[in-house]
Amino acid sequence: MATAREAYEARLLASRYGPIGKVAGNYRVAGFQVKVISSSEDAPLNFIAWKKGGERLGVKVRVKSGPVDRSEIEALKAEAEKNNAKPILVLYGKGPRIARELVEEARRMGVSLKRVRF
């Protein structure tokens, strides 16, 4: 259950940053602190989420339709490592697609994949 403050901040993120803010708001409601780094879809990392216990997540939200490239996953992993965070690639909506081989490759690289549909 989210506090009123967390719900307010989630709505604020969604109104400010669009789809990236909606995903960041979900992490905020889940109890994470969120810092948006870039709202650009071409950025290797969109936001960092962390909890007081030390868990840090580097999240890239893919909104653009079409297949995901291996280079995009590698850039996310490198940028997340710079920020000492676990890399997560969020596929927003039904537009982004990822090949099965690339899913396995991403898992081997330590990148988590999530699908979010609103």
PDB file of C-alpha atoms in Angstrom:
ATOM      1  CA  MET A   1       0.000   0.000   0.000  1.00  0.00           C
ATOM      2  CA  ALA A   2       1.437   3.334  -1.050  1.00  0.00           C
ATOM      3  CA  THR A   3       1.409   6.377   1.146  1.00  0.00           C
ATOM      4  CA  ALA A   4      -0.350   9.514  -0.013  1.00  0.00           C
ATOM      5  CA  ARG A   5       3.033  11.151  -0.604  1.00  0.00           C
ATOM      6  CA  GLU A   6       4.249   8.273  -2.803  1.00  0.00           C
ATOM      7  CA  ALA A   7       1.016   8.305  -4.818  1.00  0.00           C
ATOM      8  CA  TYR A   8       1.304  12.081  -5.299  1.00  0.00           C
ATOM      9  CA  GLU A   9       4.922  11.804  -6.455  1.00  0.00           C
ATOM     10  CA  ALA A  10       3.974   8.963  -8.850  1.00  0.00           C
ATOM     11  CA  ARG A  11       1.268  11.139 -10.454  1.00  0.00           C
ATOM     12  CA  LEU A  12       3.708  14.043 -10.661  1.00  0.00           C
ATOM     13  CA  LEU A  13       6.321  11.880 -12.416  1.00  0.00           C
ATOM     14  CA  ALA A  14       3.711  10.585 -14.890  1.00  0.00           C
ATOM     15  CA  SER A  15       2.513  14.083 -15.774  1.00  0.00           C
ATOM     16  CA  ARG A  16       6.039  15.448 -16.111  1.00  0.00           C
ATOM     17  CA  TYR A  17       7.774  12.668 -18.050  1.00  0.00           C
ATOM     18  CA  GLY A  18       5.011  10.711 -19.852  1.00  0.00           C
ATOM     19  CA  PRO A  19       5.594   6.961 -20.269  1.00  0.00           C
ATOM     20  CA  ILE A  20       8.993   7.142 -18.568  1.00  0.00           C
ATOM     21  CA  GLY A  21       7.348   8.917 -15.640  1.00  0.00           C
ATOM     22  CA  LYS A  22       4.594   6.295 -15.441  1.00  0.00           C
ATOM     23  CA  VAL A  23       7.172   3.546 -15.051  1.00  0.00           C
ATOM     24  CA  ALA A  24       9.177   5.647 -12.574  1.00  0.00           C
ATOM     25  CA  GLY A  25       5.938   6.255 -10.662  1.00  0.00           C
ATOM     26  CA  ASN A  26       5.399   2.500 -10.356  1.00  0.00           C
ATOM     27  CA  TYR A  27       8.805   2.189  -8.726  1.00  0.00           C
ATOM     28  CA  ARG A  28       8.003   5.146  -6.448  1.00  0.00           C
ATOM     29  CA  VAL A  29       4.756   3.500  -5.309  1.00  0.00           C
ATOM     30  CA  ALA A  30       6.724   0.288  -4.667  1.00  0.00           C
ATOM     31  CA  GLY A  31       8.814   2.157  -2.082  1.00  0.00           C
ATOM     32  CA  PHE A  32      11.814   3.203  -4.171  1.00  0.00           C
ATOM     33  CA  GLN A  33      13.270   6.678  -4.325  1.00  0.00           C
ATOM     34  CA  VAL A  34      13.526   7.782  -7.969  1.00  0.00           C
ATOM     35  CA  LYS A  35      15.846  10.200  -9.768  1.00  0.00           C
ATOM     36  CA  VAL A  36      15.081  10.810 -13.448  1.00  0.00           C
ATOM     37  CA  ILE A  37      18.333  11.249 -15.374  1.00  0.00           C
ATOM     38  CA  SER A  38      16.962  11.718 -18.874  1.00  0.00           C
ATOM     39  CA  SER A  39      13.507  11.730 -20.417  1.00  0.00           C
ATOM     40  CA  SER A  40      14.947  11.159 -23.896  1.00  0.00           C
ATOM     41  CA  GLU A  41      14.078   7.824 -25.489  1.00  0.00           C
ATOM     42  CA  ASP A  42      17.597   7.611 -26.947  1.00  0.00           C
ATOM     43  CA  ALA A  43      19.346   7.897 -23.570  1.00  0.00           C
ATOM     44  CA  PRO A  44      21.068   4.709 -22.381  1.00  0.00           C
ATOM     45  CA  LEU A  45      19.512   5.147 -18.902  1.00  0.00           C
ATOM     46  CA  ASN A  46      16.309   7.004 -17.984  1.00  0.00           C
ATOM     47  CA  PHE A  47      16.222   6.842 -14.201  1.00  0.00           C
ATOM     48  CA  ILE A  48      17.815   5.401 -11.092  1.00  0.00           C
ATOM     49  CA  ALA A  49      15.643   3.846  -8.371  1.00  0.00           C
ATOM     50  CA  TRP A  50      16.952   2.880  -4.932  1.00  0.00           C
ATOM     51  CA  LYS A  51      15.830   1.742  -1.514  1.00  0.00           C
ATOM     52  CA  LYS A  52      17.447   2.491   1.813  1.00  0.00           C
ATOM     53  CA  GLY A  53      18.640  -1.110   2.088  1.00  0.00           C
ATOM     54  CA  GLY A  54      21.113  -0.469  -0.708  1.00  0.00           C
ATOM     55  CA  GLU A  55      19.295  -1.908  -3.719  1.00  0.00           C
ATOM     56  CA  ARG A  56      19.947   0.328  -6.772  1.00  0.00           C
ATOM     57  CA  LEU A  57      18.298  -0.130 -10.146  1.00  0.00           C
ATOM     58  CA  GLY A  58      19.253   1.545 -13.428  1.00  0.00           C
ATOM     59  CA  VAL A  59      16.150   1.583 -15.627  1.00  0.00           C
ATOM     60  CA  LYS A  60      15.832   2.195 -19.378  1.00  0.00           C
ATOM     61  CA  VAL A  61      12.270   2.525 -20.702  1.00  0.00           C
ATOM     62  CA  ARG A  62      11.886   1.505 -24.348  1.00  0.00           C
ATOM     63  CA  VAL A  63       8.781   3.165 -25.835  1.00  0.00           C
ATOM     64  CA  LYS A  64       9.754   3.191 -29.508  1.00  0.00           C
ATOM     65  CA  SER A  65       8.164   0.479 -31.692  1.00  0.00           C
ATOM     66  CA  GLY A  66      10.349  -2.072 -33.391  1.00  0.00           C
ATOM     67  CA  PRO A  67      12.982  -4.603 -32.423  1.00  0.00           C
ATOM     68  CA  VAL A  68      15.455  -3.962 -29.612  1.00  0.00           C
ATOM     69  CA  ASP A  69      19.128  -3.949 -30.657  1.00  0.00           C
ATOM     70  CA  ARG A  70      21.940  -5.699 -28.837  1.00  0.00           C
ATOM     71  CA  SER A  71      23.823  -2.384 -28.705  1.00  0.00           C
ATOM     72  CA  GLU A  72      20.955  -0.848 -26.714  1.00  0.00           C
ATOM     73  CA  ILE A  73      21.260  -3.571 -24.079  1.00  0.00           C
ATOM     74  CA  GLU A  74      25.036  -3.213 -23.931  1.00  0.00           C
ATOM     75  CA  ALA A  75      24.750   0.577 -23.503  1.00  0.00           C
ATOM     76  CA  LEU A  76      22.245   0.099 -20.664  1.00  0.00           C
ATOM     77  CA  LYS A  77      24.523  -2.389 -18.918  1.00  0.00           C
ATOM     78  CA  ALA A  78      27.560  -0.101 -19.208  1.00  0.00           C
ATOM     79  CA  GLU A  79      25.667   2.964 -17.944  1.00  0.00           C
ATOM     80  CA  ALA A  80      24.118   1.035 -15.046  1.00  0.00           C
ATOM     81  CA  GLU A  81      27.553  -0.250 -14.007  1.00  0.00           C
ATOM     82  CA  LYS A  82      28.842   3.351 -13.956  1.00  0.00           C
ATOM     83  CA  ASN A  83      26.035   4.195 -11.525  1.00  0.00           C
ATOM     84  CA  ASN A  84      26.596   1.019  -9.468  1.00  0.00           C
ATOM     85  CA  ALA A  85      23.067  -0.211 -10.270  1.00  0.00           C
ATOM     86  CA  LYS A  86      21.385  -3.357 -11.574  1.00  0.00           C
ATOM     87  CA  PRO A  87      20.310  -2.819 -15.224  1.00  0.00           C
ATOM     88  CA  ILE A  88      16.622  -3.194 -16.099  1.00  0.00           C
ATOM     89  CA  LEU A  89      15.127  -2.771 -19.571  1.00  0.00           C
ATOM     90  CA  VAL A  90      11.406  -1.962 -19.527  1.00  0.00           C
ATOM     91  CA  LEU A  91       9.460  -2.555 -22.740  1.00  0.00           C
ATOM     92  CA  TYR A  92       6.562  -0.083 -22.577  1.00  0.00           C
ATOM     93  CA  GLY A  93       3.380  -0.931 -24.465  1.00  0.00           C
ATOM     94  CA  LYS A  94       3.030  -3.436 -27.254  1.00  0.00           C
ATOM     95  CA  GLY A  95       5.322  -1.689 -29.768  1.00  0.00           C
ATOM     96  CA  PRO A  96       8.820  -2.745 -28.662  1.00  0.00           C
ATOM     97  CA  ARG A  97       9.812  -6.290 -29.589  1.00  0.00           C
ATOM     98  CA  ILE A  98      12.765  -8.399 -28.587  1.00  0.00           C
ATOM     99  CA  ALA A  99      14.029 -11.634 -30.177  1.00  0.00           C
ATOM    100  CA  ARG A 100      14.234 -14.776 -28.035  1.00  0.00           C
ATOM    101  CA  GLU A 101      17.971 -15.059 -28.652  1.00  0.00           C
ATOM    102  CA  LEU A 102      18.433 -11.506 -27.392  1.00  0.00           C
ATOM    103  CA  VAL A 103      16.343 -12.254 -24.288  1.00  0.00           C
ATOM    104  CA  GLU A 104      18.695 -15.097 -23.398  1.00  0.00           C
ATOM    105  CA  GLU A 105      21.729 -12.943 -24.173  1.00  0.00           C
ATOM    106  CA  ALA A 106      20.406 -10.140 -21.950  1.00  0.00           C
ATOM    107  CA  ARG A 107      19.861 -12.557 -19.069  1.00  0.00           C
ATOM    108  CA  ARG A 108      23.416 -13.858 -19.429  1.00  0.00           C
ATOM    109  CA  MET A 109      24.651 -10.261 -19.314  1.00  0.00           C
ATOM    110  CA  GLY A 110      22.681  -9.644 -16.101  1.00  0.00           C
ATOM    111  CA  VAL A 111      20.051  -7.338 -17.618  1.00  0.00           C
ATOM    112  CA  SER A 112      16.482  -7.875 -16.381  1.00  0.00           C
ATOM    113  CA  LEU A 113      13.612  -7.427 -18.825  1.00  0.00           C
ATOM    114  CA  LYS A 114      10.156  -6.181 -17.854  1.00  0.00           C
ATOM    115  CA  ARG A 115       7.036  -5.582 -19.950  1.00  0.00           C
ATOM    116  CA  VAL A 116       4.683  -2.776 -18.866  1.00  0.00           C
ATOM    117  CA  ARG A 117       1.357  -2.103 -20.525  1.00  0.00           C
ATOM    118  CA  PHE A 118      -1.062   0.632 -19.468  1.00  0.00           C
TER     119      PHE A 118
END
